[in-house]
Coordinates of C-alpha atoms in Angstrom, one line a residue:
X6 CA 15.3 -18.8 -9.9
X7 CA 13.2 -16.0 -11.0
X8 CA 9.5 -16.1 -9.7
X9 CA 6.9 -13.8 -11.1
X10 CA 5.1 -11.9 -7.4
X11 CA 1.9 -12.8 -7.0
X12 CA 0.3 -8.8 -7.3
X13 CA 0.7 -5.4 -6.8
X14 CA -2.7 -5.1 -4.9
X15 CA -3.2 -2.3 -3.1
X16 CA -0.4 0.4 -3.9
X17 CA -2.4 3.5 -4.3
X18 CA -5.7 2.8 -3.9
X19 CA -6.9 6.2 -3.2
X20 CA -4.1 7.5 -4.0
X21 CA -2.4 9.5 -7.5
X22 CA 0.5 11.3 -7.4
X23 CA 0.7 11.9 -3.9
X24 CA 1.3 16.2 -4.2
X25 CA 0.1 17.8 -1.3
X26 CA -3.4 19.7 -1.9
X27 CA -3.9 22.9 -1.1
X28 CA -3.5 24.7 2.2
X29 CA -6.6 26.1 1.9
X30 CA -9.1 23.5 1.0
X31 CA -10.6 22.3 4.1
X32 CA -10.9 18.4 4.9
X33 CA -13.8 16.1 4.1
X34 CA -16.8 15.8 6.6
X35 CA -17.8 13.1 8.8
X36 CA -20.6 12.1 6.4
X37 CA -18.4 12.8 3.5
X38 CA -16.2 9.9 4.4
X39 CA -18.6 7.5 5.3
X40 CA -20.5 8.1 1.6
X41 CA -16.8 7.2 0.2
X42 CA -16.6 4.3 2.9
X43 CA -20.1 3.2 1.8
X44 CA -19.3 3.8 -2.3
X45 CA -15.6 1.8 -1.9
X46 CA -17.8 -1.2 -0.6
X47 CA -20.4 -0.8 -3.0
X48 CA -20.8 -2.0 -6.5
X49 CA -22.1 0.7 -8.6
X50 CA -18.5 2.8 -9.7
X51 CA -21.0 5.8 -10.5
X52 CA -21.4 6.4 -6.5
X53 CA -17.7 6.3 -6.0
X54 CA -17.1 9.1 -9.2
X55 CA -20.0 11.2 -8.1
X56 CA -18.1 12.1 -4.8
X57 CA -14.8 12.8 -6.2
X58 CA -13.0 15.5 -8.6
X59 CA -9.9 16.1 -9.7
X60 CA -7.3 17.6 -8.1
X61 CA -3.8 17.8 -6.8
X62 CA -2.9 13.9 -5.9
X63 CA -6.3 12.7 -7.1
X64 CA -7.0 11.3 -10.1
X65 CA -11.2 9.8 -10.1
X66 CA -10.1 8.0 -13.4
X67 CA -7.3 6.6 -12.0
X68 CA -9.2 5.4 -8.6
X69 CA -12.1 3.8 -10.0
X70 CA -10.0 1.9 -12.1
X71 CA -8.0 0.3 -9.7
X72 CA -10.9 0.1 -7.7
X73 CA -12.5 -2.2 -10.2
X74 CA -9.2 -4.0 -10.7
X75 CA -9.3 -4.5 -7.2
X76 CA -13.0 -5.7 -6.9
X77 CA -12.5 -8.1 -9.3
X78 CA -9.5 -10.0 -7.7
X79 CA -11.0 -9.8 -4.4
X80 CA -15.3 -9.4 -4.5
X81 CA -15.4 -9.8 -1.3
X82 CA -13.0 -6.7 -0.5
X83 CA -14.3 -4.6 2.2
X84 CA -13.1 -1.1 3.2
X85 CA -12.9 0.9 6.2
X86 CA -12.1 4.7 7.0
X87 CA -11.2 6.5 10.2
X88 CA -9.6 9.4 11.6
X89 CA -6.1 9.3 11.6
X90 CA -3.8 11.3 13.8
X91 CA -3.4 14.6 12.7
X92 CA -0.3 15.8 11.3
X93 CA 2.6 18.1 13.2
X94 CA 1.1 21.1 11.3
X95 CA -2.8 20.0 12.7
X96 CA -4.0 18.5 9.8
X97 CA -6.2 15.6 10.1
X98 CA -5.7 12.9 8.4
X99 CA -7.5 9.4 7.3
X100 CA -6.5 5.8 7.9
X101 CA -7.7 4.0 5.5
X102 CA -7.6 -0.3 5.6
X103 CA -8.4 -2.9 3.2
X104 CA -9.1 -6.8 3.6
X105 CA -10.2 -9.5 1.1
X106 CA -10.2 -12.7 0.2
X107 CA -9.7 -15.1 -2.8
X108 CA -9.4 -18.3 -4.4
X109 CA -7.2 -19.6 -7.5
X110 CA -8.3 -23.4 -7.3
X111 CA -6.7 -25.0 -4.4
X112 CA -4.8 -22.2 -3.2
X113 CA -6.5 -19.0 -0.9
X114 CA -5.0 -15.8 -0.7
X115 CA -5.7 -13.0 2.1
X116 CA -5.0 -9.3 1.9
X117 CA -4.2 -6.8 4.1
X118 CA -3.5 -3.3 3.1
X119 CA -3.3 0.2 4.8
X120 CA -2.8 3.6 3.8
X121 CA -2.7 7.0 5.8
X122 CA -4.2 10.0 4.0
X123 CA -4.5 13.7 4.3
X124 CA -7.7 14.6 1.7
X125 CA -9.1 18.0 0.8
X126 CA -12.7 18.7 -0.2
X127 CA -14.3 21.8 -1.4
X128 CA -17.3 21.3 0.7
X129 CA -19.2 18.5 -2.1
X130 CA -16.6 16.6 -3.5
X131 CA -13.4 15.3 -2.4
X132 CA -10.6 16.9 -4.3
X133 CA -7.6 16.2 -3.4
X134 CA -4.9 14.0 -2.0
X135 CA -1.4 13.6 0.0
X136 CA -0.4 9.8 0.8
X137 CA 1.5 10.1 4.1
X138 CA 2.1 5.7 4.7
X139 CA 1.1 2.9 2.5
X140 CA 1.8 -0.9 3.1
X141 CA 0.1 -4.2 1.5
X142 CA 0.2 -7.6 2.5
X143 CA -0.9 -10.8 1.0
X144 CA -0.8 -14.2 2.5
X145 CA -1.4 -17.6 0.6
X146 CA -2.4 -21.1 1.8
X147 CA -4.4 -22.2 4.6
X148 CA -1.8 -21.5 7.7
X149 CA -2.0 -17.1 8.4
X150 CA 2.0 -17.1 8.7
X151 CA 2.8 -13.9 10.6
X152 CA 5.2 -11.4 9.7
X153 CA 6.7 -8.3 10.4
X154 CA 7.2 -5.8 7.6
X155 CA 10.3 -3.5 8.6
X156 CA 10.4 -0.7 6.3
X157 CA 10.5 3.1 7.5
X158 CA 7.9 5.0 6.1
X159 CA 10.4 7.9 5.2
X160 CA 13.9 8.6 5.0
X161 CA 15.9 11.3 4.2
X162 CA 17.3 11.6 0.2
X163 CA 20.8 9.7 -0.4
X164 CA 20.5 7.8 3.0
X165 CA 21.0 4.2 3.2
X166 CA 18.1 2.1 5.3
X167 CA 17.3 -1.3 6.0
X168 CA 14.2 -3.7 4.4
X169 CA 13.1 -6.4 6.7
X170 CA 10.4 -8.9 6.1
X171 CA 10.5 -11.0 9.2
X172 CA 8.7 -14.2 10.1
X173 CA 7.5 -13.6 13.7
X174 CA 7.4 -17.6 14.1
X175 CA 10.1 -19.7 14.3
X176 CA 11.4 -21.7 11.0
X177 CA 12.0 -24.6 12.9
X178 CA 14.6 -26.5 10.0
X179 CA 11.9 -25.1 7.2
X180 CA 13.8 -24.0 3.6
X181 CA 12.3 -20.1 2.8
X182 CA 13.3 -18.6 -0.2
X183 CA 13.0 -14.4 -0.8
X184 CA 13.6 -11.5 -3.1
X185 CA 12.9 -7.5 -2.8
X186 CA 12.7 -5.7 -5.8
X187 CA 11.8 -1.5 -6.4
X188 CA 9.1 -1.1 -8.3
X189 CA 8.7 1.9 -11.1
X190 CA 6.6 4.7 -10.8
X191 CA 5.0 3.3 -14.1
X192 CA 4.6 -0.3 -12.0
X193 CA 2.8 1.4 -8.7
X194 CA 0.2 3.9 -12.0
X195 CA -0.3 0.2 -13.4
X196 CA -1.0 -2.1 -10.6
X197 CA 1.9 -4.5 -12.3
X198 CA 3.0 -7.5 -10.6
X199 CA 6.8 -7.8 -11.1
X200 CA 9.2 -10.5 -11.5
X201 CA 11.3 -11.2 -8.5
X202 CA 14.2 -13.2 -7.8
X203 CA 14.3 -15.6 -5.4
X204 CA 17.3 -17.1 -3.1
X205 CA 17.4 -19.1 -0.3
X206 CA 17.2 -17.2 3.3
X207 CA 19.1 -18.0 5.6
X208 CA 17.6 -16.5 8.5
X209 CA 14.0 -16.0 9.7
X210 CA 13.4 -13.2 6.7
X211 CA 14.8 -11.0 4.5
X212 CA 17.3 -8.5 5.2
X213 CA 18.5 -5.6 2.8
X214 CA 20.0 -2.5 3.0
X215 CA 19.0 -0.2 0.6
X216 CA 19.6 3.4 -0.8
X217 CA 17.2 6.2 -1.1
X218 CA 17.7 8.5 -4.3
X219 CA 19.2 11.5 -4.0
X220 CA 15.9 14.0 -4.8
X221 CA 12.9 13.9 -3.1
X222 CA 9.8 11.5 -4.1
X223 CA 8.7 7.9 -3.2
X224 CA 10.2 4.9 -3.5
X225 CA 8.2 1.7 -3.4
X226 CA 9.4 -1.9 -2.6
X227 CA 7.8 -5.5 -3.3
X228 CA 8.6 -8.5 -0.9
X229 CA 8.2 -11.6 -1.8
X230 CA 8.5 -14.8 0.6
X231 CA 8.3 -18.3 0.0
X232 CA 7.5 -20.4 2.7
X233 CA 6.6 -24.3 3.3
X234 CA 3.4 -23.6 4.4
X235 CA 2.6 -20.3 1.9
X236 CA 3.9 -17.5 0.5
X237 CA 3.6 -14.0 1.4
X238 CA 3.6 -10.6 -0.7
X239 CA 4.4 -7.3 0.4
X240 CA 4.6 -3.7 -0.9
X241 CA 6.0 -1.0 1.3
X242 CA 6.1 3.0 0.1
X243 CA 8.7 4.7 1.4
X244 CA 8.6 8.3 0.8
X245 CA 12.2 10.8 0.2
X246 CA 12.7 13.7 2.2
X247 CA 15.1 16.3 2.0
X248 CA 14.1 17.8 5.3
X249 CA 14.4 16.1 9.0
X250 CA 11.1 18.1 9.9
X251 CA 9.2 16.1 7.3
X252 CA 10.2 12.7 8.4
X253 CA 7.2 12.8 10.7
X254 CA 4.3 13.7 9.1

């Protein structure tokens, strides 16, 4: 039976349409990042645009919008920002997690997202954008069911790879239900939750194999589990290569 997915939360939270900025722009400061950490978990969206311009991969329209979409299905969502690794050409990078919590009358939900970033500034503003990894998860009901989300982050163009949503517990006789469905590049610009159809599992997650199209881009997947004691929502981008070199960032 067909079950609409509970939201596509936090695909591309900082990021637009994921092009790689320019070589030459340098990366954002120490103190640059912690006024974007500090505007993210503020209130006031005229912080977050005043330290932002546009440029390749980065969209400030685009952000503070799903920012505020964001905000308002989780107030109490808090951000964090770190140095990432750096990638095989030295760039540094940005890991970027999310966390939040809300309630829809009985039911709670808790959310857990992560990206990995490469952004350019141009010494006052941050102006650009390259989403390396990006994975959401969002957990209902009072029990914090654990679950492994196995998805590559890359793969090369035309190849065929698995999508495994695992629960890490034992199902001990319980009845879980799944579905995976790709999501449009118009689904991930709109934040759209899509309709997913649901069949009985019959092991301890769900297992696909899947293929990757044939020139390079992103593809993005939504899980959705349905468990005795909650349900549990997951996006996963995966991004097309047509190189082995850049399946490692």
């Amino acid at each position: 039976r067909g079950r609409r997915g509970l939201a596509l939360l936090a695909v591309a939270l900082l990021s637009g349409l994921g092009t790689m900025a320019p070589a030459a722009a340098e990366a954002p400061s120490a103190a640059q990042l912690q006024a974007l950490q500090n505007a993210l978990n503020g209130s006031d969206p005229a912080a977050l645009a005043a330290l932002l311009d546009h440029g390749p991969g980065l969209d400030p329209t685009l952000l503070q919008r799903r920012w505020s979409s964001l905000r308002q299905q989780f107030p109490d969502a808090r951000w964090q920002l770190s140095p990432g690794a750096a990638t095989q050409n030295g760039q540094p990078t940005v890991s970027l997690r999310v966390s939040g919590t809300r309630s829809l009358g009985p039911t709670s939900y808790r959310l857990e997202a992560e990206q990995l970033l490469e952004l350019r500034s141009d010494g006052t503003r941050i102006n650009g954008e390259n989403l390396l990894r990006e994975q959401s998860i969002l957990r209902s009901g009072d029990t914090n069911l654990p679950v492994s989300v196995l998805i590559p982050d890359a793969v090369l163009t035309g190849q065929r790879y698995d999508v495994d949503v695992i629960f890490d517990d034992p199902l001990d006789g319980a009845l879980v239900a799944g579905g995976l469905q790709s999501l449009s590049a118009q689904q991930v610009a709109a934040m759209e939750s899509p309709a997913i159809d649901l069949s009985a599992l019959g092991g301890g997650g769900l297992f696909k194999t899947v293929q990757a199209p044939y020139t390079p881009g992103t593809q993005t997947w939504a899980v959705l589990l349905v468990h005795p004691r909650g349900v549990i929502s997951a996006t996963k981008r995966v991004r097309v290569v047509a190189d082995k070199a850049a399946l490692q960032p």
